[in-house]
PDB file of C-alpha atoms in Angstrom:
ATOM      1  CA  MET A 613      87.828 203.943  63.351  1.00 56.00           C
ATOM      2  CA  PRO A 614      90.765 202.636  65.424  1.00 57.00           C
ATOM      3  CA  GLY A 615      92.727 201.224  62.530  1.00 60.00           C
ATOM      4  CA  ILE A 616      92.954 204.526  60.714  1.00 68.00           C
ATOM      5  CA  TYR A 617      92.819 206.854  63.698  1.00 67.00           C
ATOM      6  CA  GLY A 618      94.734 210.093  62.984  1.00 70.00           C
ATOM      7  CA  HIS A 619      94.777 209.519  59.210  1.00 77.00           C
ATOM      8  CA  TYR A 620      93.394 211.957  56.670  1.00 82.00           C
ATOM      9  CA  ILE A 621      91.418 210.029  54.085  1.00 85.00           C
ATOM     10  CA  PHE A 622      90.957 211.139  50.470  1.00 86.00           C
ATOM     11  CA  ALA A 623      89.891 209.638  47.171  1.00 86.00           C
ATOM     12  CA  ASP A 624      90.313 210.184  43.447  1.00 85.00           C
ATOM     13  CA  TYR A 625      87.067 211.103  41.693  1.00 86.00           C
ATOM     14  CA  CYS A 626      88.125 209.586  38.369  1.00 86.00           C
ATOM     15  CA  SER A 627      89.747 206.271  39.435  1.00 85.00           C
ATOM     16  CA  GLY A 628      87.961 205.219  42.622  1.00 81.00           C
ATOM     17  CA  ARG A 629      91.322 204.870  44.585  1.00 85.00           C
ATOM     18  CA  PHE A 630      91.510 205.741  48.304  1.00 85.00           C
ATOM     19  CA  TRP A 631      94.517 206.891  50.282  1.00 85.00           C
ATOM     20  CA  THR A 632      95.430 208.033  53.760  1.00 82.00           C
ATOM     21  CA  ILE A 633      98.010 210.608  54.717  1.00 86.00           C
ATOM     22  CA  THR A 634      99.669 211.091  58.098  1.00 81.00           C
ATOM     23  CA  PRO A 635     102.465 213.228  59.443  1.00 79.00           C
ATOM     24  CA  ASP A 636     105.912 211.620  59.193  1.00 77.00           C
ATOM     25  CA  ALA A 637     108.566 213.736  61.007  1.00 75.00           C
ATOM     26  CA  ASN A 638     109.023 216.749  58.728  1.00 82.00           C
ATOM     27  CA  ASP A 639     107.155 215.099  55.818  1.00 84.00           C
ATOM     28  CA  TRP A 640     103.938 213.244  55.066  1.00 85.00           C
ATOM     29  CA  LYS A 641     103.366 209.559  54.567  1.00 83.00           C
ATOM     30  CA  THR A 642     100.808 208.485  52.027  1.00 85.00           C
ATOM     31  CA  VAL A 643      99.397 204.888  51.888  1.00 80.00           C
ATOM     32  CA  GLU A 644      96.900 203.558  49.338  1.00 80.00           C
ATOM     33  CA  LEU A 645      93.954 201.889  51.131  1.00 76.00           C
ATOM     34  CA  ALA A 646      91.898 200.569  48.212  1.00 78.00           C
ATOM     35  CA  ASN A 647      91.450 200.615  44.483  1.00 80.00           C
ATOM     36  CA  LEU A 648      87.703 200.389  43.956  1.00 78.00           C
ATOM     37  CA  ASN A 649      85.295 200.615  41.066  1.00 75.00           C
ATOM     38  CA  ASN A 650      84.937 204.171  39.863  1.00 77.00           C
ATOM     39  CA  ASN A 651      81.750 205.580  41.357  1.00 78.00           C
ATOM     40  CA  ASN A 652      82.941 209.192  41.194  1.00 86.00           C
ATOM     41  CA  PHE A 653      83.367 209.487  44.940  1.00 85.00           C
ATOM     42  CA  SER A 654      82.803 213.150  45.735  1.00 87.00           C
ATOM     43  CA  ALA A 655      82.268 213.607  49.459  1.00 88.00           C
ATOM     44  CA  PHE A 656      82.874 212.167  52.936  1.00 88.00           C
ATOM     45  CA  GLY A 657      80.673 212.375  56.001  1.00 87.00           C
ATOM     46  CA  GLU A 658      81.003 211.506  59.693  1.00 83.00           C
ATOM     47  CA  THR A 659      78.260 210.609  62.149  1.00 83.00           C
ATOM     48  CA  ASN A 660      78.120 211.807  65.759  1.00 77.00           C
ATOM     49  CA  THR A 661      79.475 208.357  66.807  1.00 69.00           C
ATOM     50  CA  GLY A 662      82.550 208.697  64.638  1.00 71.00           C
ATOM     51  CA  GLU A 663      81.479 206.436  61.719  1.00 79.00           C
ATOM     52  CA  LEU A 664      82.708 207.494  58.308  1.00 83.00           C
ATOM     53  CA  TYR A 665      80.788 207.380  55.012  1.00 87.00           C
ATOM     54  CA  VAL A 666      81.632 208.180  51.378  1.00 87.00           C
ATOM     55  CA  ILE A 667      79.206 209.369  48.679  1.00 87.00           C
ATOM     56  CA  GLY A 668      79.363 208.129  45.094  1.00 86.00           C
ATOM     57  CA  HIS A 669      78.307 210.898  42.745  1.00 85.00           C
ATOM     58  CA  GLY A 670      78.126 208.471  39.839  1.00 78.00           C
ATOM     59  CA  ASN A 671      75.542 206.146  41.348  1.00 80.00           C
ATOM     60  CA  GLY A 672      74.231 208.149  44.306  1.00 83.00           C
ATOM     61  CA  ALA A 673      75.278 205.397  46.723  1.00 83.00           C
ATOM     62  CA  VAL A 674      76.404 206.103  50.324  1.00 86.00           C
ATOM     63  CA  ALA A 675      78.936 203.548  51.597  1.00 83.00           C
ATOM     64  CA  LYS A 676      80.274 203.061  55.052  1.00 82.00           C
ATOM     65  CA  ILE A 677      84.057 203.037  55.465  1.00 77.00           C
ATOM     66  CA  THR A 678      85.388 200.343  57.729  1.00 72.00           C
ATOM     67  CA  SER A 679      88.891 199.252  58.834  1.00 65.00           C
ATOM     68  CA  THR A 680      90.072 195.681  59.065  1.00 60.00           C
ATOM     69  CA  SER A 681      92.855 196.629  61.459  1.00 62.00           C
ATOM     70  CA  GLY A 682      92.548 197.662  65.062  1.00 70.00           C
ATOM     71  CA  ILE A 683      94.462 199.727  67.591  1.00 77.00           C
ATOM     72  CA  LEU A 684      96.375 196.698  69.013  1.00 85.00           C
ATOM     73  CA  ALA A 685      98.956 194.279  67.614  1.00 88.00           C
ATOM     74  CA  VAL A 686      99.521 190.971  69.310  1.00 93.00           C
ATOM     75  CA  ALA A 687     102.641 188.797  69.708  1.00 94.00           C
ATOM     76  CA  ASN A 688     101.578 185.325  70.951  1.00 96.00           C
ATOM     77  CA  GLU A 689     103.376 183.238  73.543  1.00 95.00           C
ATOM     78  CA  THR A 690     106.382 181.476  71.923  1.00 95.00           C
ATOM     79  CA  CYS A 691     106.528 178.293  73.915  1.00 95.00           C
ATOM     80  CA  GLU A 692     104.052 176.702  76.319  1.00 94.00           C
ATOM     81  CA  GLY A 693     104.391 178.147  79.805  1.00 94.00           C
ATOM     82  CA  GLN A 694     106.780 181.000  78.896  1.00 95.00           C
ATOM     83  CA  ASN A 695     104.210 183.753  79.453  1.00 96.00           C
ATOM     84  CA  ASP A 696     106.077 185.981  76.999  1.00 96.00           C
ATOM     85  CA  GLY A 697     103.119 187.300  74.948  1.00 96.00           C
ATOM     86  CA  ALA A 698     102.927 191.000  74.123  1.00 96.00           C
ATOM     87  CA  ILE A 699     100.463 193.596  73.012  1.00 94.00           C
ATOM     88  CA  SER A 700     101.388 196.947  71.445  1.00 88.00           C
ATOM     89  CA  PHE A 701      99.582 200.032  70.112  1.00 80.00           C
ATOM     90  CA  THR A 702      99.170 200.776  66.431  1.00 74.00           C
ATOM     91  CA  ILE A 703      97.958 204.381  66.944  1.00 68.00           C
ATOM     92  CA  PRO A 704      99.941 207.461  68.074  1.00 67.00           C
ATOM     93  CA  THR A 705     100.283 207.261  71.813  1.00 69.00           C
ATOM     94  CA  ASP A 706     100.770 210.999  72.187  1.00 70.00           C
ATOM     95  CA  GLN A 707      97.054 211.474  71.445  1.00 69.00           C
ATOM     96  CA  LEU A 708      95.899 209.260  74.310  1.00 76.00           C
ATOM     97  CA  VAL A 709      94.203 210.681  77.398  1.00 79.00           C
ATOM     98  CA  ASP A 710      93.545 207.403  79.132  1.00 85.00           C
ATOM     99  CA  ALA A 711      94.061 203.727  78.521  1.00 87.00           C
ATOM    100  CA  VAL A 712      92.843 201.028  80.918  1.00 91.00           C
ATOM    101  CA  TRP A 713      93.080 197.216  80.508  1.00 93.00           C
ATOM    102  CA  ASN A 714      90.543 194.770  81.832  1.00 93.00           C
ATOM    103  CA  ASP A 715      93.096 193.570  84.373  1.00 92.00           C
ATOM    104  CA  GLY A 716      93.510 197.095  85.705  1.00 92.00           C
ATOM    105  CA  SER A 717      96.851 197.858  84.041  1.00 93.00           C
ATOM    106  CA  THR A 718      97.494 201.274  82.574  1.00 90.00           C
ATOM    107  CA  ASP A 719     100.701 200.363  80.837  1.00 89.00           C
ATOM    108  CA  LEU A 720     100.660 201.412  77.127  1.00 83.00           C
ATOM    109  CA  GLU A 721     102.814 198.477  76.020  1.00 88.00           C
ATOM    110  CA  ARG A 722     102.136 195.022  77.606  1.00 93.00           C
ATOM    111  CA  THR A 723     104.804 192.376  77.795  1.00 95.00           C
ATOM    112  CA  GLY A 724     105.255 189.095  79.745  1.00 96.00           C
ATOM    113  CA  LEU A 725     101.595 188.151  79.130  1.00 96.00           C
ATOM    114  CA  ALA A 726     100.135 184.720  79.762  1.00 96.00           C
ATOM    115  CA  PRO A 727      97.719 183.206  77.250  1.00 96.00           C
ATOM    116  CA  SER A 728      94.308 184.898  77.843  1.00 96.00           C
ATOM    117  CA  MET A 729      91.855 187.437  76.547  1.00 96.00           C
ATOM    118  CA  TYR A 730      92.803 191.083  77.042  1.00 95.00           C
ATOM    119  CA  SER A 731      90.627 194.150  76.420  1.00 93.00           C
ATOM    120  CA  LEU A 732      91.514 197.833  76.417  1.00 90.00           C
ATOM    121  CA  GLU A 733      89.473 201.019  76.586  1.00 88.00           C
ATOM    122  CA  VAL A 734      91.232 204.067  75.069  1.00 84.00           C
ATOM    123  CA  LYS A 735      90.235 207.748  75.259  1.00 83.00           C
ATOM    124  CA  THR A 736      91.957 210.215  72.940  1.00 77.00           C
ATOM    125  CA  THR A 737      92.442 213.939  73.021  1.00 75.00           C
ATOM    126  CA  ASN A 738      89.609 214.601  70.582  1.00 69.00           C
ATOM    127  CA  GLY A 739      87.078 212.780  72.683  1.00 73.00           C
ATOM    128  CA  CYS A 740      87.093 209.398  70.777  1.00 73.00           C
ATOM    129  CA  VAL A 741      86.628 206.262  72.930  1.00 78.00           C
ATOM    130  CA  PHE A 742      87.793 202.917  71.514  1.00 77.00           C
ATOM    131  CA  THR A 743      87.384 199.460  73.017  1.00 84.00           C
ATOM    132  CA  GLU A 744      89.225 196.498  71.616  1.00 86.00           C
ATOM    133  CA  GLU A 745      89.767 192.879  72.736  1.00 89.00           C
ATOM    134  CA  LYS A 746      92.705 190.715  71.739  1.00 91.00           C
ATOM    135  CA  GLU A 747      93.719 187.110  72.576  1.00 95.00           C
ATOM    136  CA  VAL A 748      97.242 186.033  73.452  1.00 96.00           C
ATOM    137  CA  THR A 749      97.288 182.360  72.411  1.00 96.00           C
ATOM    138  CA  ALA A 750      99.324 179.595  73.979  1.00 96.00           C
ATOM    139  CA  GLY A 751     102.765 178.825  72.502  1.00 95.00           C
ATOM    140  CA  LEU A 752     104.053 175.629  70.976  1.00 94.00           C
ATOM    141  CA  ALA A 753     104.382 172.588  73.244  1.00 94.00           C
ATOM    142  CA  TYR A 754     107.816 171.387  74.194  1.00 95.00           C
ATOM    143  CA  PRO A 755     108.760 167.949  72.907  1.00 95.00           C
ATOM    144  CA  ALA A 756     108.996 165.112  75.392  1.00 95.00           C
ATOM    145  CA  GLN A 757     112.477 164.636  76.698  1.00 96.00           C
ATOM    146  CA  PRO A 758     114.360 162.423  74.191  1.00 96.00           C
ATOM    147  CA  VAL A 759     115.791 159.117  75.471  1.00 96.00           C
ATOM    148  CA  ILE A 760     118.761 157.861  73.430  1.00 96.00           C
ATOM    149  CA  THR A 761     118.745 154.168  72.452  1.00 96.00           C
ATOM    150  CA  ILE A 762     122.116 152.631  71.541  1.00 95.00           C
ATOM    151  CA  GLY A 763     121.908 150.116  68.762  1.00 93.00           C
ATOM    152  CA  SER A 764     124.370 147.910  66.908  1.00 90.00           C
ATOM    153  CA  ASP A 765     127.344 149.596  65.199  1.00 89.00           C
ATOM    154  CA  ASP A 766     127.003 152.546  67.618  1.00 91.00           C
ATOM    155  CA  LEU A 767     123.700 153.700  66.025  1.00 95.00           C
ATOM    156  CA  LEU A 768     122.068 156.261  68.332  1.00 96.00           C
ATOM    157  CA  SER A 769     118.398 157.029  68.005  1.00 96.00           C
ATOM    158  CA  THR A 770     115.364 158.530  69.754  1.00 95.00           C
ATOM    159  CA  ASP A 771     111.651 157.818  69.206  1.00 93.00           C
ATOM    160  CA  VAL A 772     110.553 161.309  70.301  1.00 95.00           C
ATOM    161  CA  VAL A 773     108.575 163.012  67.566  1.00 94.00           C
ATOM    162  CA  ALA A 774     109.689 166.603  66.904  1.00 94.00           C
ATOM    163  CA  ASP A 775     110.086 169.106  64.052  1.00 94.00           C
ATOM    164  CA  SER A 776     113.868 168.972  64.118  1.00 95.00           C
ATOM    165  CA  TYR A 777     116.836 167.439  65.905  1.00 97.00           C
ATOM    166  CA  GLN A 778     120.424 168.304  66.664  1.00 97.00           C
ATOM    167  CA  TRP A 779     123.029 165.788  67.933  1.00 98.00           C
ATOM    168  CA  PHE A 780     125.921 166.890  70.139  1.00 98.00           C
ATOM    169  CA  LEU A 781     129.263 165.365  70.947  1.00 97.00           C
ATOM    170  CA  ASN A 782     130.841 166.560  74.244  1.00 97.00           C
ATOM    171  CA  GLY A 783     128.491 169.531  74.212  1.00 96.00           C
ATOM    172  CA  ASN A 784     129.356 170.602  70.602  1.00 97.00           C
ATOM    173  CA  ALA A 785     126.810 170.458  67.798  1.00 97.00           C
ATOM    174  CA  ILE A 786     127.690 167.849  65.173  1.00 97.00           C
ATOM    175  CA  THR A 787     127.549 169.201  61.617  1.00 96.00           C
ATOM    176  CA  SER A 788     124.656 167.785  59.594  1.00 94.00           C
ATOM    177  CA  ALA A 789     123.565 165.519  62.451  1.00 96.00           C
ATOM    178  CA  THR A 790     119.987 166.670  62.328  1.00 96.00           C
ATOM    179  CA  GLY A 791     117.882 163.467  62.116  1.00 96.00           C
ATOM    180  CA  ALA A 792     116.210 161.289  64.686  1.00 96.00           C
ATOM    181  CA  SER A 793     119.243 158.953  64.554  1.00 96.00           C
ATOM    182  CA  TYR A 794     123.006 159.242  64.283  1.00 97.00           C
ATOM    183  CA  THR A 795     125.906 156.776  64.044  1.00 95.00           C
ATOM    184  CA  ALA A 796     128.644 157.657  66.526  1.00 95.00           C
ATOM    185  CA  LEU A 797     132.007 157.907  64.845  1.00 93.00           C
ATOM    186  CA  GLU A 798     134.137 159.014  67.844  1.00 94.00           C
ATOM    187  CA  THR A 799     134.412 158.127  71.482  1.00 95.00           C
ATOM    188  CA  GLY A 800     132.687 160.636  73.760  1.00 96.00           C
ATOM    189  CA  ASN A 801     129.501 161.844  75.354  1.00 97.00           C
ATOM    190  CA  TYR A 802     126.498 162.179  73.027  1.00 97.00           C
ATOM    191  CA  SER A 803     123.172 164.024  73.442  1.00 97.00           C
ATOM    192  CA  VAL A 804     120.340 165.199  71.223  1.00 97.00           C
ATOM    193  CA  VAL A 805     118.048 168.248  71.366  1.00 97.00           C
ATOM    194  CA  ALA A 806     114.496 167.923  69.954  1.00 97.00           C
ATOM    195  CA  SER A 807     112.733 171.121  68.802  1.00 96.00           C
ATOM    196  CA  ASN A 808     109.231 172.109  67.822  1.00 93.00           C
ATOM    197  CA  GLY A 809     110.151 175.543  66.505  1.00 85.00           C
ATOM    198  CA  ASN A 810     110.146 178.949  68.206  1.00 87.00           C
ATOM    199  CA  GLY A 811     113.028 177.744  70.253  1.00 87.00           C
ATOM    200  CA  CYS A 812     110.852 175.181  72.103  1.00 95.00           C
ATOM    201  CA  GLU A 813     113.579 172.613  72.735  1.00 95.00           C
ATOM    202  CA  THR A 814     114.102 169.652  75.049  1.00 96.00           C
ATOM    203  CA  ALA A 815     117.487 168.050  75.588  1.00 97.00           C
ATOM    204  CA  SER A 816     118.275 164.407  76.369  1.00 97.00           C
ATOM    205  CA  GLU A 817     120.614 163.089  78.974  1.00 96.00           C
ATOM    206  CA  GLU A 818     124.139 162.373  77.723  1.00 96.00           C
ATOM    207  CA  VAL A 819     125.176 158.828  76.901  1.00 96.00           C
ATOM    208  CA  SER A 820     128.877 157.708  76.845  1.00 96.00           C
ATOM    209  CA  ILE A 821     130.000 155.854  73.716  1.00 94.00           C
ATOM    210  CA  THR A 822     133.367 154.128  73.193  1.00 93.00           C
ATOM    211  CA  VAL A 823     134.075 153.570  69.542  1.00 89.00           C
ATOM    212  CA  THR A 824     136.554 150.722  68.943  1.00 80.00           C
ATOM    213  CA  ALA A 825     138.374 150.085  65.691  1.00 62.00           C
ATOM    214  CA  THR A 826     137.580 146.809  63.838  1.00 59.00           C
ATOM    215  CA  TRP A 827     140.468 145.152  62.061  1.00 54.00           C
ATOM    216  CA  VAL A 828     139.592 143.493  58.795  1.00 56.00           C
ATOM    217  CA  PRO A 829     142.267 141.101  57.432  1.00 62.00           C
ATOM    218  CA  VAL A 830     143.454 142.046  54.003  1.00 60.00           C
ATOM    219  CA  ARG A 831     144.726 139.449  51.578  1.00 64.00           C
ATOM    220  CA  PRO A 832     148.236 140.266  50.403  1.00 62.00           C
ATOM    221  CA  ALA A 833     148.391 141.329  46.785  1.00 57.00           C
ATOM    222  CA  SER A 834     150.173 138.938  44.415  1.00 60.00           C
ATOM    223  CA  ILE A 835     152.751 140.394  42.121  1.00 59.00           C
ATOM    224  CA  ARG A 836     153.523 138.721  38.820  1.00 64.00           C
ATOM    225  CA  LEU A 837     156.963 139.417  37.428  1.00 59.00           C
ATOM    226  CA  PRO A 838     157.606 139.385  33.729  1.00 67.00           C
ATOM    227  CA  GLU A 839     159.193 136.207  32.309  1.00 67.00           C
ATOM    228  CA  PRO A 840     162.929 136.532  31.517  1.00 64.00           C
ATOM    229  CA  PHE A 841     163.993 136.348  27.916  1.00 60.00           C
TER     230      PHE A 841
END
């Protein structure tokens, strides 16, 4: 089984718990696989095709051992069109004799992958042959380019829908200016970046804003002096 290739499997007769043990530098690494009903598991068997079985002494049942994990781990494309997907091995590569992908590559670690289906055939030193297929899925779409609308009282806004926003003044991020609109408080060049996560960002063109002060007349305060004695 690819997901537990190179692991020694053992079980506890009394509790029904299963573990694997693998070499770890100068030590051993033990991982619990399952905590099952106690069937007094007493023996393991392997077929000529590499399938593993366990025998329950308590009920006489023979059960097939399967793994939910494979020999490959996938990192999907981050943003649409980036072609930065990756596939890596989850089994010891020093035990491989041959590894060939469906696109002809023999690289053990794949990077810079476009969204697609990829399959791999692996041959190991003990004669095992594994075949596995994985899909690299497309990344998040980039938001449409934001267009800044200038409203009354220097209110800047964009109607682009995105997960998050960041407004900038003269190329510097404005603290806490993370909504779809922002009121300009200073004269300068403003822009906004819309993001859909994973770094999938689209920036607007800059708009120039001149903020002018508005004078509001203030009524002089009246002072009342105390009456003389």
